[in-house]
């Protein structure tokens, strides 16, 4: 028999969050080495418990989740999602504009497949959460990365976006709050991006899965509120805000000018029908979760875990020579920069391997987020403050003598 070769559309796909550094960490663990894994934003493995509101919403109701449900999602779940986004100001939405999925991850592919013909381009932030870049490849399109500006709090650079629009550009993605930078974008930037989409007839994708995880008194505005005349797809879910990554619970919602997207929406409906429905059990939790703002909020204020973990992490980062960072105002990620000259950094993967081998802490190199230079990496700030501060002290110690090459 001849070899089975990898399909062309898969060749550019890379998931570094569970890639070579992750595999090496697993090998080390199998050999009895205790590795602190700061690779995925998976709060459940760091002792964050299931919120009681979700536990009681599901308890005793398994029988309701036995049959396939509506291909768009259970009516009660969609009603709650509708109310949530109505309150956030998304224009021209209805319960029929919502598709519940097995996490946002599944829905991204579902949203891209009916849009893209071979060679069609999608504007994606750099750094990005690589799900999006990978999914564009798989859908046959071409990801084109626009720069988020570290000198300007990691906000997208509208001039750079404009420069990258071509006749093949079909859509633009905004990840706000952002993974891996933790930035929350101001309204002026969102308005400017909406204007670029307007001038170039682009579909707007807004990944807002971290919108409930905003700190420091900042307010999150949904991108769709600036796009009443454009077609916008907003993505959200419970994985992060309610600590239930394993439930696989996400949704997307269409807003704005839906009249121009009838065929596209019919395509999405076909894909949703093909997989019959999303996991029904987790949908029972959606109404309770979206009413329970408190369990999320208490993590984000002084004394709360996410707030204190960030403070603990930053207080050590502040003391590391040759390392700079922009403090995140949302989520639990930070994307520091290494002084490339000082450490002679030419390979960020090598840096991640070296830190892992020497200090038994796993971080993900910037290339995992499609960052074009080898001088960044992402820290997941989910361990308890002292454990995180300890990992950062190890980083400081490691960098004190580290030189690459
Ligand atoms: C920006 C972003 N979008 C989507 C996802 C996927 O979320 P889900 O668990 O809903 O598939 C993640 C997960 O880390 C993320 O960071």
Tab-separated table of C-alpha atoms and ligand atoms in Angstrom:
chain	number	residue	atom	x	y	z
A	1	UNK	CA	0.000	0.000	0.000
A	2	UNK	CA	1.221	3.523	-0.714
A	3	UNK	CA	1.633	6.163	1.961
A	4	UNK	CA	-1.376	8.220	2.946
A	5	UNK	CA	-0.346	11.830	2.369
A	6	UNK	CA	-1.591	14.845	4.250
A	7	UNK	CA	-4.167	16.939	2.385
A	8	UNK	CA	-2.767	20.236	1.062
A	9	UNK	CA	-5.236	22.307	3.105
A	10	UNK	CA	-3.778	20.854	6.317
A	11	UNK	CA	-0.143	21.634	5.572
A	12	UNK	CA	-0.118	25.133	7.056
A	13	UNK	CA	-2.140	24.124	10.125
A	14	UNK	CA	-0.264	24.266	13.426
A	15	UNK	CA	-1.676	24.069	16.941
A	16	UNK	CA	1.326	24.959	19.092
A	17	UNK	CA	-0.725	25.185	22.288
A	18	UNK	CA	-0.799	21.412	22.090
A	19	UNK	CA	2.237	21.153	19.809
A	20	UNK	CA	5.921	20.144	20.177
A	21	UNK	CA	6.544	21.936	23.506
A	22	UNK	CA	3.388	20.367	24.929
A	23	UNK	CA	4.463	16.920	23.718
A	24	UNK	CA	7.891	17.330	25.266
A	25	UNK	CA	6.270	18.382	28.567
A	26	UNK	CA	4.120	15.243	28.427
A	27	UNK	CA	7.214	13.086	27.894
A	28	UNK	CA	8.851	14.732	30.898
A	29	UNK	CA	5.774	14.089	33.018
A	30	UNK	CA	5.730	10.442	31.978
A	31	UNK	CA	9.298	10.301	33.256
A	32	UNK	CA	8.136	11.559	36.633
A	33	UNK	CA	9.053	15.255	36.233
A	34	UNK	CA	6.522	17.669	37.637
A	35	UNK	CA	5.845	20.306	34.931
A	36	UNK	CA	3.828	23.463	35.515
A	37	UNK	CA	1.709	23.680	32.368
A	38	UNK	CA	1.015	27.265	31.367
A	39	UNK	CA	-0.071	26.307	27.863
A	40	UNK	CA	-3.864	26.325	27.741
A	41	UNK	CA	-6.500	28.634	29.157
A	42	UNK	CA	-8.211	25.774	30.962
A	43	UNK	CA	-9.139	27.048	34.447
A	44	UNK	CA	-10.655	23.723	35.572
A	45	UNK	CA	-7.209	22.124	35.861
A	46	UNK	CA	-6.051	24.851	38.251
A	47	UNK	CA	-8.681	24.225	40.899
A	48	UNK	CA	-11.366	26.624	39.652
A	49	UNK	CA	-14.621	24.847	40.521
A	50	UNK	CA	-17.926	24.574	38.708
A	51	UNK	CA	-20.130	27.552	39.715
A	52	UNK	CA	-23.004	26.398	41.911
A	53	UNK	CA	-25.509	28.153	39.642
A	54	UNK	CA	-24.523	25.821	36.778
A	55	UNK	CA	-24.434	22.729	38.954
A	56	UNK	CA	-28.000	23.245	40.145
A	57	UNK	CA	-29.193	24.227	36.663
A	58	UNK	CA	-28.193	20.818	35.325
A	59	UNK	CA	-28.803	18.630	38.379
A	60	UNK	CA	-31.622	16.131	37.891
A	61	UNK	CA	-32.313	17.198	34.298
A	62	UNK	CA	-30.353	14.643	32.270
A	63	UNK	CA	-33.531	13.195	30.763
A	64	UNK	CA	-34.228	16.498	29.014
A	65	UNK	CA	-30.962	16.145	27.118
A	66	UNK	CA	-31.532	12.614	25.813
A	67	UNK	CA	-32.921	13.375	22.327
A	68	UNK	CA	-31.255	15.417	19.584
A	69	UNK	CA	-32.395	18.975	20.116
A	70	UNK	CA	-33.085	21.798	17.655
A	71	UNK	CA	-30.157	22.088	15.227
A	72	UNK	CA	-29.752	25.741	16.271
A	73	UNK	CA	-29.836	24.918	19.972
A	74	UNK	CA	-32.445	24.442	22.709
A	75	UNK	CA	-35.061	27.229	22.750
A	76	UNK	CA	-34.435	28.178	26.394
A	77	UNK	CA	-30.687	28.437	25.756
A	78	UNK	CA	-31.218	30.599	22.678
A	79	UNK	CA	-33.699	32.830	24.519
A	80	UNK	CA	-31.066	33.483	27.197
A	81	UNK	CA	-28.360	34.138	24.598
A	82	UNK	CA	-30.689	36.496	22.745
A	83	UNK	CA	-31.390	38.495	25.916
A	84	UNK	CA	-27.692	38.688	26.718
A	85	UNK	CA	-26.746	40.135	23.337
A	86	UNK	CA	-29.817	42.366	23.180
A	87	UNK	CA	-28.664	43.949	26.440
A	88	UNK	CA	-25.200	44.421	24.942
A	89	UNK	CA	-26.788	46.287	22.062
A	90	UNK	CA	-26.346	43.976	19.072
A	91	UNK	CA	-28.654	45.373	16.390
A	92	UNK	CA	-31.301	43.434	14.464
A	93	UNK	CA	-31.041	40.071	16.195
A	94	UNK	CA	-33.562	37.307	16.874
A	95	UNK	CA	-33.474	33.904	18.538
A	96	UNK	CA	-33.308	32.346	15.065
A	97	UNK	CA	-29.998	34.104	14.411
A	98	UNK	CA	-28.263	32.011	17.072
A	99	UNK	CA	-26.432	28.718	16.541
A	100	UNK	CA	-25.262	26.909	19.657
A	101	UNK	CA	-22.179	24.738	19.114
A	102	UNK	CA	-19.737	22.393	20.815
A	103	UNK	CA	-17.569	25.317	21.826
A	104	UNK	CA	-16.649	28.332	19.726
A	105	UNK	CA	-13.998	26.075	18.163
A	106	UNK	CA	-16.565	24.080	16.219
A	107	UNK	CA	-18.480	27.164	15.136
A	108	UNK	CA	-15.465	28.934	13.635
A	109	UNK	CA	-15.107	26.257	10.959
A	110	UNK	CA	-18.867	26.264	10.479
A	111	UNK	CA	-18.792	30.025	9.899
A	112	UNK	CA	-15.870	29.985	7.461
A	113	UNK	CA	-16.718	27.018	5.243
A	114	UNK	CA	-19.797	28.555	3.595
A	115	UNK	CA	-18.006	31.879	3.028
A	116	UNK	CA	-14.677	31.080	1.445
A	117	UNK	CA	-13.693	30.015	-2.043
A	118	UNK	CA	-10.082	28.986	-2.682
A	119	UNK	CA	-7.801	31.992	-2.301
A	120	UNK	CA	-10.347	34.232	-0.566
A	121	UNK	CA	-8.642	36.212	2.165
A	122	UNK	CA	-9.604	36.792	5.787
A	123	UNK	CA	-7.928	39.518	7.831
A	124	UNK	CA	-6.793	38.071	11.152
A	125	UNK	CA	-4.970	39.768	14.029
A	126	UNK	CA	-1.317	39.045	14.759
A	127	UNK	CA	-0.904	37.839	17.390
A	128	UNK	CA	-4.033	35.688	17.116
A	129	UNK	CA	-5.610	32.699	18.734
A	130	UNK	CA	-4.470	30.200	16.125
A	131	UNK	CA	-7.815	28.436	15.853
A	132	UNK	CA	-8.808	31.176	13.423
A	133	UNK	CA	-5.764	31.042	11.163
A	134	UNK	CA	-5.959	27.261	11.067
A	135	UNK	CA	-9.667	27.258	10.329
A	136	UNK	CA	-9.232	29.690	7.420
A	137	UNK	CA	-6.665	27.305	5.894
A	138	UNK	CA	-8.970	24.334	6.384
A	139	UNK	CA	-11.845	26.232	4.766
A	140	UNK	CA	-9.630	26.782	1.699
A	141	UNK	CA	-9.020	30.483	2.314
A	142	UNK	CA	-5.875	32.506	2.923
A	143	UNK	CA	-5.283	34.144	6.305
A	144	UNK	CA	-3.757	37.614	6.058
A	145	UNK	CA	-2.450	38.904	9.368
A	146	UNK	CA	-2.789	42.519	10.417
A	147	UNK	CA	-0.614	43.876	13.184
A	148	UNK	CA	-1.786	44.667	16.670
A	149	UNK	CA	0.499	47.378	17.965
A	150	UNK	CA	2.380	46.601	21.155
A	151	UNK	CA	3.365	50.287	21.430
A	152	UNK	CA	-0.332	51.125	21.540
A	153	UNK	CA	-1.581	48.655	24.163
A	154	UNK	CA	-1.779	45.883	21.550
A	155	UNK	CA	-4.708	47.585	19.790
A	156	UNK	CA	-5.180	46.704	16.105
A	157	UNK	CA	-3.491	49.173	13.786
A	158	UNK	CA	-6.194	50.454	11.379
A	159	UNK	CA	-3.578	51.748	8.905
A	160	UNK	CA	-2.050	48.289	8.723
A	161	UNK	CA	-5.502	46.740	8.235
A	162	UNK	CA	-6.268	49.136	5.375
A	163	UNK	CA	-2.952	48.338	3.710
A	164	UNK	CA	-3.728	44.634	3.691
A	165	UNK	CA	-7.182	44.762	2.099
A	166	UNK	CA	-7.199	43.343	-1.455
A	167	UNK	CA	-9.990	42.538	-3.932
A	168	UNK	CA	-9.899	39.006	-2.459
A	169	UNK	CA	-10.575	40.080	1.124
A	170	UNK	CA	-13.882	38.632	2.277
A	171	UNK	CA	-13.911	39.183	6.019
A	172	UNK	CA	-12.159	40.667	9.013
A	173	UNK	CA	-11.801	39.075	12.436
A	174	UNK	CA	-11.564	40.980	15.693
A	175	UNK	CA	-10.697	39.046	18.862
A	176	UNK	CA	-11.744	41.347	21.685
A	177	UNK	CA	-10.821	40.943	24.489
A	178	UNK	CA	-7.817	39.393	22.892
A	179	UNK	CA	-6.026	36.134	23.366
A	180	UNK	CA	-2.974	36.164	23.742
A	181	UNK	CA	-2.571	39.860	24.700
A	182	UNK	CA	-5.492	40.342	27.110
A	183	UNK	CA	-6.179	43.744	25.489
A	184	UNK	CA	-9.640	45.327	25.534
A	185	UNK	CA	-10.202	47.573	22.524
A	186	UNK	CA	-11.560	51.118	22.840
A	187	UNK	CA	-14.670	52.153	20.926
A	188	UNK	CA	-12.702	54.458	18.556
A	189	UNK	CA	-10.662	51.520	17.240
A	190	UNK	CA	-13.752	49.342	16.803
A	191	UNK	CA	-15.529	52.168	14.978
A	192	UNK	CA	-12.566	52.610	12.656
A	193	UNK	CA	-12.424	48.901	11.859
A	194	UNK	CA	-16.170	48.922	11.149
A	195	UNK	CA	-15.569	51.759	8.704
A	196	UNK	CA	-12.876	49.761	6.891
A	197	UNK	CA	-15.284	46.808	6.680
A	198	UNK	CA	-17.989	49.144	5.354
A	199	UNK	CA	-15.765	50.628	2.652
A	200	UNK	CA	-14.625	47.206	1.504
A	201	UNK	CA	-17.793	45.182	1.842
A	202	UNK	CA	-16.349	42.796	4.443
A	203	UNK	CA	-18.110	40.343	6.707
A	204	UNK	CA	-17.210	41.092	10.325
A	205	UNK	CA	-16.337	38.231	12.680
A	206	UNK	CA	-16.119	39.179	16.359
A	207	UNK	CA	-14.723	36.584	18.763
A	208	UNK	CA	-15.844	37.898	22.152
A	209	UNK	CA	-15.465	34.796	24.306
A	210	UNK	CA	-13.651	36.844	26.993
A	211	UNK	CA	-16.163	39.709	27.135
A	212	UNK	CA	-17.236	38.896	30.709
A	213	UNK	CA	-13.617	38.685	31.938
A	214	UNK	CA	-12.765	42.390	31.884
A	215	UNK	CA	-10.936	44.011	34.816
A	216	UNK	CA	-9.886	47.434	36.103
A	217	UNK	CA	-13.246	49.124	35.547
A	218	UNK	CA	-13.037	48.862	31.748
A	219	UNK	CA	-16.183	48.194	29.748
A	220	UNK	CA	-16.421	45.821	26.806
A	221	UNK	CA	-18.357	47.014	23.762
A	222	UNK	CA	-19.533	44.464	21.207
A	223	UNK	CA	-18.090	45.057	17.744
A	224	UNK	CA	-21.527	44.393	16.244
A	225	UNK	CA	-22.932	47.557	17.822
A	226	UNK	CA	-20.843	49.554	15.323
A	227	UNK	CA	-22.025	47.427	12.391
A	228	UNK	CA	-25.821	47.820	12.071
A	229	UNK	CA	-25.477	48.146	8.281
A	230	UNK	CA	-22.892	45.358	7.931
A	231	UNK	CA	-23.204	41.626	8.363
A	232	UNK	CA	-21.586	40.634	11.653
A	233	UNK	CA	-21.139	37.257	13.338
A	234	UNK	CA	-20.374	37.381	17.062
A	235	UNK	CA	-18.916	34.371	18.899
A	236	UNK	CA	-19.192	33.737	22.606
A	237	UNK	CA	-19.430	30.866	25.074
A	238	UNK	CA	-19.146	29.648	28.639
A	239	UNK	CA	-15.717	27.954	28.563
A	240	UNK	CA	-13.860	30.854	30.163
A	241	UNK	CA	-16.390	32.999	31.989
A	242	UNK	CA	-17.913	30.004	33.777
A	243	UNK	CA	-14.865	27.726	33.913
A	244	UNK	CA	-16.517	24.959	31.903
A	245	UNK	CA	-14.113	24.382	29.000
A	246	UNK	CA	-14.962	20.689	29.051
A	247	UNK	CA	-18.688	21.327	28.613
A	248	UNK	CA	-17.906	22.503	25.033
A	249	UNK	CA	-20.442	25.291	25.123
A	250	UNK	CA	-20.371	28.163	22.632
A	251	UNK	CA	-22.598	30.022	20.243
A	252	UNK	CA	-22.585	32.449	17.336
A	253	UNK	CA	-25.134	35.113	16.569
A	254	UNK	CA	-25.791	37.056	13.375
A	255	UNK	CA	-26.546	40.762	13.584
A	256	UNK	CA	-26.856	43.859	11.431
A	257	UNK	CA	-27.579	43.546	7.746
A	258	UNK	CA	-28.738	39.940	7.528
A	259	UNK	CA	-30.572	40.544	4.262
A	260	UNK	CA	-27.278	40.467	2.338
A	261	UNK	CA	-26.307	37.122	3.865
A	262	UNK	CA	-29.319	34.899	3.156
A	263	UNK	CA	-27.417	32.303	1.096
A	264	UNK	CA	-24.521	32.268	3.523
A	265	UNK	CA	-26.861	31.733	6.487
A	266	UNK	CA	-28.566	28.891	4.585
A	267	UNK	CA	-25.090	27.339	4.183
A	268	UNK	CA	-24.493	27.525	7.912
A	269	UNK	CA	-27.862	25.956	8.554
A	270	UNK	CA	-26.863	23.066	6.274
A	271	UNK	CA	-23.670	22.475	8.218
A	272	UNK	CA	-25.498	22.670	11.543
A	273	UNK	CA	-28.072	20.196	10.234
A	274	UNK	CA	-25.312	17.816	9.115
A	275	UNK	CA	-24.072	17.487	12.667
A	276	UNK	CA	-27.680	17.239	13.914
A	277	UNK	CA	-27.250	19.324	17.077
A	278	UNK	CA	-24.745	20.458	19.677
A	279	UNK	CA	-24.307	18.531	22.926
A	280	UNK	CA	-27.612	19.113	24.708
A	281	UNK	CA	-26.536	18.671	28.345
A	282	UNK	CA	-24.428	21.801	28.449
A	283	UNK	CA	-27.237	23.847	26.919
A	284	UNK	CA	-29.241	23.317	30.110
A	285	UNK	CA	-26.637	25.460	31.877
A	286	UNK	CA	-26.775	28.445	29.537
A	287	UNK	CA	-29.741	30.383	31.029
A	288	UNK	CA	-28.404	30.038	34.580
A	289	UNK	CA	-24.877	30.976	33.510
A	290	UNK	CA	-25.938	34.121	31.711
A	291	UNK	CA	-27.932	35.212	34.731
A	292	UNK	CA	-25.048	34.476	37.081
A	293	UNK	CA	-22.739	37.439	36.516
A	294	UNK	CA	-21.512	37.348	40.097
A	295	UNK	CA	-19.433	34.156	40.002
A	296	UNK	CA	-17.449	35.636	37.107
A	297	UNK	CA	-17.172	39.135	38.562
A	298	UNK	CA	-15.830	37.960	41.909
A	299	UNK	CA	-12.740	36.511	40.167
A	300	UNK	CA	-11.903	39.866	38.584
A	301	UNK	CA	-11.764	42.277	41.518
A	302	UNK	CA	-9.076	42.697	44.200
A	303	UNK	CA	-9.130	39.511	46.278
A	304	UNK	CA	-10.469	37.501	43.321
A	305	UNK	CA	-8.336	34.806	41.757
A	306	UNK	CA	-7.850	36.191	38.250
A	307	UNK	CA	-7.044	39.654	39.554
A	308	UNK	CA	-4.605	38.449	42.216
A	309	UNK	CA	-2.916	36.004	39.846
A	310	UNK	CA	-2.278	38.747	37.336
A	311	UNK	CA	-0.896	41.010	40.060
A	312	UNK	CA	1.375	38.252	41.359
A	313	UNK	CA	2.646	37.489	37.860
A	314	UNK	CA	3.257	41.122	36.914
A	315	UNK	CA	4.965	41.957	40.195
A	316	UNK	CA	7.735	39.490	39.286
A	317	UNK	CA	7.781	40.305	35.554
A	318	UNK	CA	8.441	43.931	36.556
A	319	UNK	CA	11.775	42.883	38.029
A	320	UNK	CA	13.110	40.897	35.047
A	321	UNK	CA	15.842	42.612	33.051
A	322	UNK	CA	15.396	42.310	29.307
A	323	UNK	CA	11.666	41.565	29.483
A	324	UNK	CA	8.830	44.015	28.823
A	325	UNK	CA	5.085	43.508	28.653
A	326	UNK	CA	1.773	45.287	28.284
A	327	UNK	CA	-0.431	44.570	31.282
A	328	UNK	CA	-3.633	42.779	30.298
A	329	UNK	CA	-6.997	44.218	31.280
A	330	UNK	CA	-8.970	41.088	30.490
A	331	UNK	CA	-8.796	37.313	30.383
A	332	UNK	CA	-5.797	35.547	31.915
A	333	UNK	CA	-3.057	35.903	29.338
A	334	UNK	CA	-0.043	38.095	28.950
A	335	UNK	CA	2.287	38.226	25.924
A	336	UNK	CA	5.713	39.489	27.055
A	337	UNK	CA	8.565	40.547	24.828
A	338	UNK	CA	12.169	39.452	25.236
A	339	UNK	CA	15.016	41.743	24.316
A	340	UNK	CA	16.140	39.836	21.221
A	341	UNK	CA	19.628	41.374	21.236
A	342	UNK	CA	20.329	40.761	24.884
A	343	UNK	CA	19.286	37.100	24.742
A	344	UNK	CA	20.331	36.634	21.111
A	345	UNK	CA	16.894	35.117	20.462
A	346	UNK	CA	16.413	33.719	16.987
A	347	UNK	CA	14.091	30.810	17.744
A	348	UNK	CA	11.184	31.161	20.159
A	349	UNK	CA	10.458	27.437	20.088
A	350	UNK	CA	13.994	26.792	21.311
A	351	UNK	CA	13.468	29.352	24.067
A	352	UNK	CA	10.312	27.514	25.217
A	353	UNK	CA	12.134	24.166	25.159
A	354	UNK	CA	15.109	25.550	27.081
A	355	UNK	CA	12.944	27.087	29.825
A	356	UNK	CA	10.906	23.878	30.036
A	357	UNK	CA	13.980	21.667	30.368
A	358	UNK	CA	15.706	23.874	32.885
A	359	UNK	CA	12.837	25.059	35.071
A	360	UNK	CA	10.009	22.617	34.266
A	361	UNK	CA	7.568	25.353	33.285
A	362	UNK	CA	5.741	25.180	29.946
A	363	UNK	CA	4.941	28.371	28.054
A	364	UNK	CA	3.939	28.715	24.396
A	365	UNK	CA	6.208	30.580	21.969
A	366	UNK	CA	4.885	33.593	20.056
A	367	UNK	CA	4.912	31.718	16.763
A	368	UNK	CA	2.009	29.671	18.182
A	369	UNK	CA	0.013	32.883	17.880
A	370	UNK	CA	1.297	33.743	14.416
A	371	UNK	CA	3.564	36.455	15.765
A	372	UNK	CA	6.161	37.125	13.052
A	373	UNK	CA	9.212	37.719	15.308
A	374	UNK	CA	10.832	35.119	17.615
A	375	UNK	CA	10.825	37.430	20.656
A	376	UNK	CA	7.450	36.843	22.352
A	377	UNK	CA	5.739	34.143	24.365
A	378	UNK	CA	2.429	33.705	26.166
A	379	UNK	CA	1.918	33.125	29.860
A	380	UNK	CA	-1.371	31.633	31.068
A	381	UNK	CA	-2.031	33.186	34.478
A	382	UNK	CA	-4.198	30.458	35.954
A	383	UNK	CA	-2.201	28.901	38.820
A	384	UNK	CA	-2.734	30.332	42.316
A	385	UNK	CA	-0.770	33.576	42.906
A	386	UNK	CA	2.138	32.031	44.799
A	387	UNK	CA	2.638	29.179	42.309
A	388	UNK	CA	2.563	31.658	39.448
A	389	UNK	CA	4.961	34.059	41.152
A	390	UNK	CA	7.270	31.114	41.772
A	391	UNK	CA	7.207	30.169	38.051
A	392	UNK	CA	8.032	33.785	37.171
A	393	UNK	CA	10.918	33.830	39.660
A	394	UNK	CA	12.213	30.742	37.873
A	395	UNK	CA	11.905	32.644	34.598
A	396	UNK	CA	13.898	35.505	36.075
A	397	UNK	CA	16.558	33.137	37.270
A	398	UNK	CA	16.642	31.382	33.876
A	399	UNK	CA	16.915	34.629	31.918
A	400	UNK	CA	19.703	35.945	34.128
A	401	UNK	CA	22.198	33.785	32.218
A	402	UNK	CA	20.247	32.745	29.093
A	403	UNK	CA	21.800	33.378	25.662
A	404	UNK	CA	20.669	31.582	22.559
A	405	UNK	CA	22.945	30.198	19.856
B	1	LIG	C1	-10.136	33.732	21.452
B	1	LIG	C2	-10.673	32.341	21.614
B	1	LIG	N1	-11.691	31.954	20.835
B	1	LIG	C3	-12.211	30.721	20.944
B	1	LIG	C4	-11.711	29.801	21.848
B	1	LIG	C5	-12.315	28.428	21.894
B	1	LIG	O1	-13.255	28.332	22.886
B	1	LIG	P1	-14.219	27.099	23.081
B	1	LIG	O2	-13.817	26.433	24.338
B	1	LIG	O3	-15.600	27.711	23.167
B	1	LIG	O4	-14.097	26.204	21.892
B	1	LIG	C6	-10.656	30.163	22.689
B	1	LIG	C7	-10.071	29.203	23.639
B	1	LIG	O5	-9.066	29.420	24.288
B	1	LIG	C8	-10.121	31.475	22.570
B	1	LIG	O6	-9.105	31.888	23.329
